[in-house]
mmCIF file of C-alpha atoms in Angstrom:
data_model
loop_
_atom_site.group_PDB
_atom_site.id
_atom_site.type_symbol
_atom_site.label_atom_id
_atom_site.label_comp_id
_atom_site.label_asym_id
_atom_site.label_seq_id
_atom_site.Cartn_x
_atom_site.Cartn_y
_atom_site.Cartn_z
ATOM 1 C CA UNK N 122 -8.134 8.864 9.920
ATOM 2 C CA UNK N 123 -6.656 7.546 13.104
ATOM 3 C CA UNK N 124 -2.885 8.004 13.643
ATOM 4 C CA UNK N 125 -0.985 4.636 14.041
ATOM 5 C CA UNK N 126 2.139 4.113 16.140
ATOM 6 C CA UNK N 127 4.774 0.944 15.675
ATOM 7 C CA UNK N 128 8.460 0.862 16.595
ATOM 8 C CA UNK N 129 10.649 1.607 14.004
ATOM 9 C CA UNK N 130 12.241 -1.742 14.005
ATOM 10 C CA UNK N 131 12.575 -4.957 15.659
ATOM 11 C CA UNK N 132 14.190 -8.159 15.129
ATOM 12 C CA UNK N 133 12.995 -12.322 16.137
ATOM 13 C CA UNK N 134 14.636 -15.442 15.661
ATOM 14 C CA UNK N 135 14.057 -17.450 12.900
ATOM 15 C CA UNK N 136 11.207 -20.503 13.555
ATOM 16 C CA UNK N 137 9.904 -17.998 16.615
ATOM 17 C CA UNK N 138 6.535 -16.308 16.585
ATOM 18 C CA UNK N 139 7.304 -12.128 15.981
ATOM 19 C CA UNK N 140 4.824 -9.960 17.798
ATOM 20 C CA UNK N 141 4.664 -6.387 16.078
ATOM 21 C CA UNK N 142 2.688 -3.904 18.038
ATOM 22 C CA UNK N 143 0.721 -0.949 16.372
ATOM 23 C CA UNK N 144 -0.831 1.932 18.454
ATOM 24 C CA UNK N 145 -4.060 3.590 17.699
ATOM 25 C CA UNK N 146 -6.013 5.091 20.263
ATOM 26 C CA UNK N 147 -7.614 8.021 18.346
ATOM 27 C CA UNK N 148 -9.258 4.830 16.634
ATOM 28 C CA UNK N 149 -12.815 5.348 15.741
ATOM 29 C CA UNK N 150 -15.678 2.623 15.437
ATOM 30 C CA UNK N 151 -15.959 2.749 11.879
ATOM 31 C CA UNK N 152 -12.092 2.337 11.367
ATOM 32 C CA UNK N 153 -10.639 -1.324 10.313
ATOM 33 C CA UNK N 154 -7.136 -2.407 11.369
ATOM 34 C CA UNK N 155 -5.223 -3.230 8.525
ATOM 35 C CA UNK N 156 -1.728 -4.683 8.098
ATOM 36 C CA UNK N 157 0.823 -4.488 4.558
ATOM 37 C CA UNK N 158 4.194 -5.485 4.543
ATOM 38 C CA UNK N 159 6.497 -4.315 2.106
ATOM 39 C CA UNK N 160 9.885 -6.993 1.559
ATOM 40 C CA UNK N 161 13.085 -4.956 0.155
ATOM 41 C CA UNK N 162 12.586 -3.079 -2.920
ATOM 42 C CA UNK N 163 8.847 -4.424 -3.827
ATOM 43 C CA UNK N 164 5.496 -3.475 -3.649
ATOM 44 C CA UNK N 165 3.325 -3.568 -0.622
ATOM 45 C CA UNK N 166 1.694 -7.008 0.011
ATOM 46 C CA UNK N 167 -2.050 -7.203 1.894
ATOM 47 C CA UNK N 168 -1.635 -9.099 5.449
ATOM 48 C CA UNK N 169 -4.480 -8.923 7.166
ATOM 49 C CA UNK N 170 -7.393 -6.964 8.551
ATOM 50 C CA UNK N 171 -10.269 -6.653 10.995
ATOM 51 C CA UNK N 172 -12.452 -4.524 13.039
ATOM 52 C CA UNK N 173 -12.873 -5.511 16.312
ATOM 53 C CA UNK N 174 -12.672 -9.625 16.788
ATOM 54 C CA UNK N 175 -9.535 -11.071 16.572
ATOM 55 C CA UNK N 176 -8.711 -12.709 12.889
ATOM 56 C CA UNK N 177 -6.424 -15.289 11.357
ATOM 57 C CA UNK N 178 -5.492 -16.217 8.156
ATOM 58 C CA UNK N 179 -2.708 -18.554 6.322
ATOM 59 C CA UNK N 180 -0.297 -15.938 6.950
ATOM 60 C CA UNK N 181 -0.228 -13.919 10.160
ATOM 61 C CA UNK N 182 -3.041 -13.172 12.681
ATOM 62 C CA UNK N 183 -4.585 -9.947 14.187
ATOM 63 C CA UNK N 184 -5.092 -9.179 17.680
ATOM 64 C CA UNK N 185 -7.017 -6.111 18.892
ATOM 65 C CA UNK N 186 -7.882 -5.077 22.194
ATOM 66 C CA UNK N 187 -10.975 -5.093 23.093
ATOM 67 C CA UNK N 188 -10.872 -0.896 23.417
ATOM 68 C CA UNK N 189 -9.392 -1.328 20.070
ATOM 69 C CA UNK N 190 -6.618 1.498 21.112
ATOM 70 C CA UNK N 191 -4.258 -0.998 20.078
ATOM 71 C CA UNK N 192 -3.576 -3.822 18.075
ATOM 72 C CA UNK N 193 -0.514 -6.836 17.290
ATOM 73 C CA UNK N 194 0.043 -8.891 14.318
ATOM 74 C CA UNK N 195 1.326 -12.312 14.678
ATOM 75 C CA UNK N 196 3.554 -14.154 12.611
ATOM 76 C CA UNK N 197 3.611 -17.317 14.511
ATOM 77 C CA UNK N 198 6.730 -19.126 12.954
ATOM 78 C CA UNK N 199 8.901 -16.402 11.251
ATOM 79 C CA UNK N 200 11.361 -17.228 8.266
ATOM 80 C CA UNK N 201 14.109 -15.543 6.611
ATOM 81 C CA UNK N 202 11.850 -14.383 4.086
ATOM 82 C CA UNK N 203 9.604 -12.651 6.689
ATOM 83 C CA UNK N 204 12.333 -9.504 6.744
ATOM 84 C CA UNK N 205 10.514 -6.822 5.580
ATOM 85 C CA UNK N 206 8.465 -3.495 6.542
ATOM 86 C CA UNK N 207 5.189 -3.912 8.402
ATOM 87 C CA UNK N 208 2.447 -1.472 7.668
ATOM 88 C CA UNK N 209 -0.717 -0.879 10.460
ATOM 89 C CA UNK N 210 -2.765 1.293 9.147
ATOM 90 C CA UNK N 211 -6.338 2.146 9.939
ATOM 91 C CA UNK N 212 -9.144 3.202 7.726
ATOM 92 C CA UNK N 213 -12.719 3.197 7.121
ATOM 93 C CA UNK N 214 -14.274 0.777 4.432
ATOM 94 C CA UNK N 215 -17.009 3.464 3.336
ATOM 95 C CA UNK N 216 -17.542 6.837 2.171
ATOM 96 C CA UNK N 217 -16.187 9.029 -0.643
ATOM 97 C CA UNK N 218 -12.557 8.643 0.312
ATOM 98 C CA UNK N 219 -12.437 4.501 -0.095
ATOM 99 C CA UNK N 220 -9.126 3.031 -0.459
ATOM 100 C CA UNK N 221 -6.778 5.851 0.436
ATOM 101 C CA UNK N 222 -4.666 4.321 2.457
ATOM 102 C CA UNK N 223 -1.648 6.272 4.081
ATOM 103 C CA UNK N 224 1.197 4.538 4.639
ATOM 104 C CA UNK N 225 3.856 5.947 7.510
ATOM 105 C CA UNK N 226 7.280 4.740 8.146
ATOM 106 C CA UNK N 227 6.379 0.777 9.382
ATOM 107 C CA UNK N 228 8.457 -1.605 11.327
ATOM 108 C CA UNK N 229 11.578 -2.806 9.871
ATOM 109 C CA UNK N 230 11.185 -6.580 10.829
ATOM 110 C CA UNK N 231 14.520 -8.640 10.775
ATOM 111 C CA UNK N 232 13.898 -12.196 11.099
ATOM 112 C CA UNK N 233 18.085 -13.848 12.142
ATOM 113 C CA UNK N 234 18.740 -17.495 11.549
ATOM 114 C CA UNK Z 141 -3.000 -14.479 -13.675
ATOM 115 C CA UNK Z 142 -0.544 -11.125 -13.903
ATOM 116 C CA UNK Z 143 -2.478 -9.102 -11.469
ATOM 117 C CA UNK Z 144 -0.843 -5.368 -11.550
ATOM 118 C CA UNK Z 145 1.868 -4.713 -14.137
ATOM 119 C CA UNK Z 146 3.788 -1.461 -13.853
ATOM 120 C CA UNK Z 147 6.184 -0.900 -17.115
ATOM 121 C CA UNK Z 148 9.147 0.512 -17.250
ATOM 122 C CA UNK Z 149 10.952 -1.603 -14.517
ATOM 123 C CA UNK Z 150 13.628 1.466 -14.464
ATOM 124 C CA UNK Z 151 14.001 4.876 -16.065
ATOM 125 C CA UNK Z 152 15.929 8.019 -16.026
ATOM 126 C CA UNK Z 153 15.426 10.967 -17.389
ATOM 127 C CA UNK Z 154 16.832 14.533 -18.142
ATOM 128 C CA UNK Z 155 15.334 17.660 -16.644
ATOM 129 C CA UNK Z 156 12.646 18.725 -18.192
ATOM 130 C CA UNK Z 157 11.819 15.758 -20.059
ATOM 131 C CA UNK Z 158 8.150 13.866 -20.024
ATOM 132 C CA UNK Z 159 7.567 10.426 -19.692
ATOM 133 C CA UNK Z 160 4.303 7.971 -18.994
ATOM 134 C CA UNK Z 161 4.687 5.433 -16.752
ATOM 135 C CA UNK Z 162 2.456 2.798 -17.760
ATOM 136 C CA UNK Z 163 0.209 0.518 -15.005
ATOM 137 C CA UNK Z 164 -2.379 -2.691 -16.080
ATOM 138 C CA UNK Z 165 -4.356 -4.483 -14.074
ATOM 139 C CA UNK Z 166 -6.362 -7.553 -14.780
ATOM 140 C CA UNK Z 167 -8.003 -8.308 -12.214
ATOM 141 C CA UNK Z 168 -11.209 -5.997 -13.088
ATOM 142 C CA UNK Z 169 -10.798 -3.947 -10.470
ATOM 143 C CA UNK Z 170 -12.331 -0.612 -10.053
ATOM 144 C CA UNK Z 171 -9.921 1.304 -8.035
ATOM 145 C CA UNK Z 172 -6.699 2.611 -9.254
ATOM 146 C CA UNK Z 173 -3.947 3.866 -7.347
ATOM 147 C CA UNK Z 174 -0.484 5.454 -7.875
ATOM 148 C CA UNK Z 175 1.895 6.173 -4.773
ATOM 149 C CA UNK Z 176 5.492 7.159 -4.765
ATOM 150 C CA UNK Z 177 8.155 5.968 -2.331
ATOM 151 C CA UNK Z 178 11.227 7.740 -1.339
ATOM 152 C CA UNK Z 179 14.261 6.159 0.285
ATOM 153 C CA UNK Z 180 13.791 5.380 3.902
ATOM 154 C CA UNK Z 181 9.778 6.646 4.067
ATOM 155 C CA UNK Z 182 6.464 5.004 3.266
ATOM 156 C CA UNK Z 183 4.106 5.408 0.326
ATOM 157 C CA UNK Z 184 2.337 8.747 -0.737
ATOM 158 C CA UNK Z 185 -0.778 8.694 -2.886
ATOM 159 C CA UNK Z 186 -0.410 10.834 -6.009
ATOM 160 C CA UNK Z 187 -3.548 9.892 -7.945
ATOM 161 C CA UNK Z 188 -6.751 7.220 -7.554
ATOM 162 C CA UNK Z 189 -9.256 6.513 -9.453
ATOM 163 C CA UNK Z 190 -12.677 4.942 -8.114
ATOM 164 C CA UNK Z 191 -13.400 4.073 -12.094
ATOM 165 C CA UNK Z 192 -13.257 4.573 -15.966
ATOM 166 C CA UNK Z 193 -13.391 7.823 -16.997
ATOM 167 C CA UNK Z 194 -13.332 9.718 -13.181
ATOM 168 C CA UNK Z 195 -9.914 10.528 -11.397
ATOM 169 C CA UNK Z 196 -8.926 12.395 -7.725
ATOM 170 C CA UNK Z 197 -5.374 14.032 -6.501
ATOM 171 C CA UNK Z 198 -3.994 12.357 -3.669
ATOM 172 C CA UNK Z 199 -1.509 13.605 -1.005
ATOM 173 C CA UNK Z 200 1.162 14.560 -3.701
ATOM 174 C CA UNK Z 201 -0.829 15.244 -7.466
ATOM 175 C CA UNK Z 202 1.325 18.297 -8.094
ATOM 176 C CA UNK Z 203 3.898 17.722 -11.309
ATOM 177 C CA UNK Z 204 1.798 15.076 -12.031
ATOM 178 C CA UNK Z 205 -1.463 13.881 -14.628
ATOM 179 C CA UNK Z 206 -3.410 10.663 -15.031
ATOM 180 C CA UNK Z 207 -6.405 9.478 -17.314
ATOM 181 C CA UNK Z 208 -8.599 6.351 -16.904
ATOM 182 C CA UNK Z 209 -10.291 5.544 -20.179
ATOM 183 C CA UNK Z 210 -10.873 1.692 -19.769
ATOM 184 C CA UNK Z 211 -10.729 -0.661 -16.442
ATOM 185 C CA UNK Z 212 -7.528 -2.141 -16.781
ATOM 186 C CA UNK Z 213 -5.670 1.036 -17.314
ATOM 187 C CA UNK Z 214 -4.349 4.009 -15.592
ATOM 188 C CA UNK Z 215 -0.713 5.963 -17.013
ATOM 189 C CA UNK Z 216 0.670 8.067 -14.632
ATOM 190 C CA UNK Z 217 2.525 11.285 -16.612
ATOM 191 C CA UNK Z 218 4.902 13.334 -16.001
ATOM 192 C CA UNK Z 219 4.978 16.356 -18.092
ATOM 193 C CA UNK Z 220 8.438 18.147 -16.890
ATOM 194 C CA UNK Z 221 10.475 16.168 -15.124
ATOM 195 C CA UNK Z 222 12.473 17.511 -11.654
ATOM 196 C CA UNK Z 223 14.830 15.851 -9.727
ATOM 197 C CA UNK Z 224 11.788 15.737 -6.570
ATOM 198 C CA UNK Z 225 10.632 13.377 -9.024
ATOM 199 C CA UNK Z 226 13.034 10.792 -8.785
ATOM 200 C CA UNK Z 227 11.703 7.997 -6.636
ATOM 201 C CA UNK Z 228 10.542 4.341 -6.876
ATOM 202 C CA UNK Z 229 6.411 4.277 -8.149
ATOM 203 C CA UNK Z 230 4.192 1.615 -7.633
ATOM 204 C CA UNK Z 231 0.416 1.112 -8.960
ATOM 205 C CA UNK Z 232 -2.224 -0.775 -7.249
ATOM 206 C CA UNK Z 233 -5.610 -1.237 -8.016
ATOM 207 C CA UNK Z 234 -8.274 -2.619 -5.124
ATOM 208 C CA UNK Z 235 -11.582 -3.983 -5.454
ATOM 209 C CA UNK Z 236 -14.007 -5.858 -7.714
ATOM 210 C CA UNK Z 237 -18.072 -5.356 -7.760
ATOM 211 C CA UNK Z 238 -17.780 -9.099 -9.359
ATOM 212 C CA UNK Z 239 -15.375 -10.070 -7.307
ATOM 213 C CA UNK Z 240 -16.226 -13.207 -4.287
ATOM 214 C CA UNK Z 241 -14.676 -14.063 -1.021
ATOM 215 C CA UNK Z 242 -13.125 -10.969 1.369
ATOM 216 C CA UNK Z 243 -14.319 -7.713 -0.397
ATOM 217 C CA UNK Z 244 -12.658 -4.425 0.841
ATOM 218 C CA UNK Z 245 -11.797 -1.650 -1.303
ATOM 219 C CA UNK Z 246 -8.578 -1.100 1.153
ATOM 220 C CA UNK Z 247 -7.147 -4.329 -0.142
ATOM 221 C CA UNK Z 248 -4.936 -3.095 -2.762
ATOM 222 C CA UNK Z 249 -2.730 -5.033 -5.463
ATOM 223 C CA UNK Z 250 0.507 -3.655 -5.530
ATOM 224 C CA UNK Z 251 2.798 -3.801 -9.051
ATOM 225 C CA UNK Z 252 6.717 -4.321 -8.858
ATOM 226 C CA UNK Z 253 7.433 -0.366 -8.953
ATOM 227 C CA UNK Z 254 8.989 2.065 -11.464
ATOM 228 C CA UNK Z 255 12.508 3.227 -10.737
ATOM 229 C CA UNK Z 256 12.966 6.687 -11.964
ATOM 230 C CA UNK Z 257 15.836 9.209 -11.609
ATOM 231 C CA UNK Z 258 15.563 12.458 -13.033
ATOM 232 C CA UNK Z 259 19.146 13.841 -13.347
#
């Protein structure tokens, strides 16, 4: 699987949009992007995820560059209860090994009122 | 709709001691997962299952047994319990043939978590 890289933490104003950035550049063609967040002491919650087109959905949306070595999810109007750990990870969607997903260390987002 | 439910909430045992830590899901999902979390890092798989009946090891099986013997099931146990083993553990299960709409077997279900402290 393709190492991701994201900044250990970061912090955005409440009502603003919060860009979190996610390196990948070992990133293969088969691989998805996909995003998890994890608020304070619960389990992981799905984002988002996509493979080469941008994507949007009701709660964040995905950019990746077009040499998909990197990638940024969107939350375009953060809230309070946006504060949590953001997961990128990247994976295939076939093959013997589905749905192994291997979390790292995420971005502490902290979204200040 | 309960979706993944992980019981006990929170548990602590003695060295040495067993324990299953029970996970449901209703969803009729075909995956099963269990990861642990330790403070400050991100989620290790211990265990999947793709179905009833066949299990794998993850990153971190050792100390560690499962079983699936229907869909909605899959008890994590722990046979002798170490103080490694104290963490927070969460299920998740991923993926329904039956299942419409967005269809990925790396969208997983996460449960609340087991908090366990082996002392």
């Amino acid at each position: 699987d393709a190492k991701t890289t994201q900044p250990p933490s970061m912090d955005c104003a409440e009502g603003r949009a919060a860009n979190l950035p996610c390196n990948h550049s070992t990133i293969s063609g088969n691989e998805y992007v996909y995003w998890y967040r994890q608020i304070h002491s619960q389990g992981p919650q799905y984002i988002i995820h996509g493979l080469k087109n941008n994507e949007t959905n009701e709660m964040a949306s995905l950019i990746i560059t077009e040499d998909r070595k990197s990638s940024t999810l969107i939350l375009p109007h953060a809230t309070l209860r946006d504060t949590a750990v953001y997961y990128c990870i990247v994976r295939v969607d076939r093959g013997s090994t589905l749905g192994r997903l291997y979390f790292g260390r995420g971005t502490q987002l902290t979204v200040w009122p | 709709n309960a979706g993944v439910t992980q019981t006990p909430k929170f548990r602590i045992l003695k060295i040495g001691q067993s324990m299953t830590l029970q996970c449901a899901q209703d969803m009729n999902h075909n995956y099963m997962y269990w990861y642990r979390q330790d403070p400050g890092m991100g989620l290790k798989l211990i265990y999947y299952s793709v179905g009833a009946g066949i299990t794998d090891k993850g990153e971190v099986p050792n100390g560690y047994n499962v079983s699936r013997s229907t869909t909605e099931d899959f008890p994590l146990r722990l046979e002798l319990a170490a103080p490694s083993q104290t963490s927070v553990y969460f299920c998740a299960s991923s993926y329904s043939i039956q299942a419409g709409g967005v269809r990925s077997k790396n969208i997983q279900y996460f449960g609340a978590g087991t908090r366990l402290s082996v002392l």
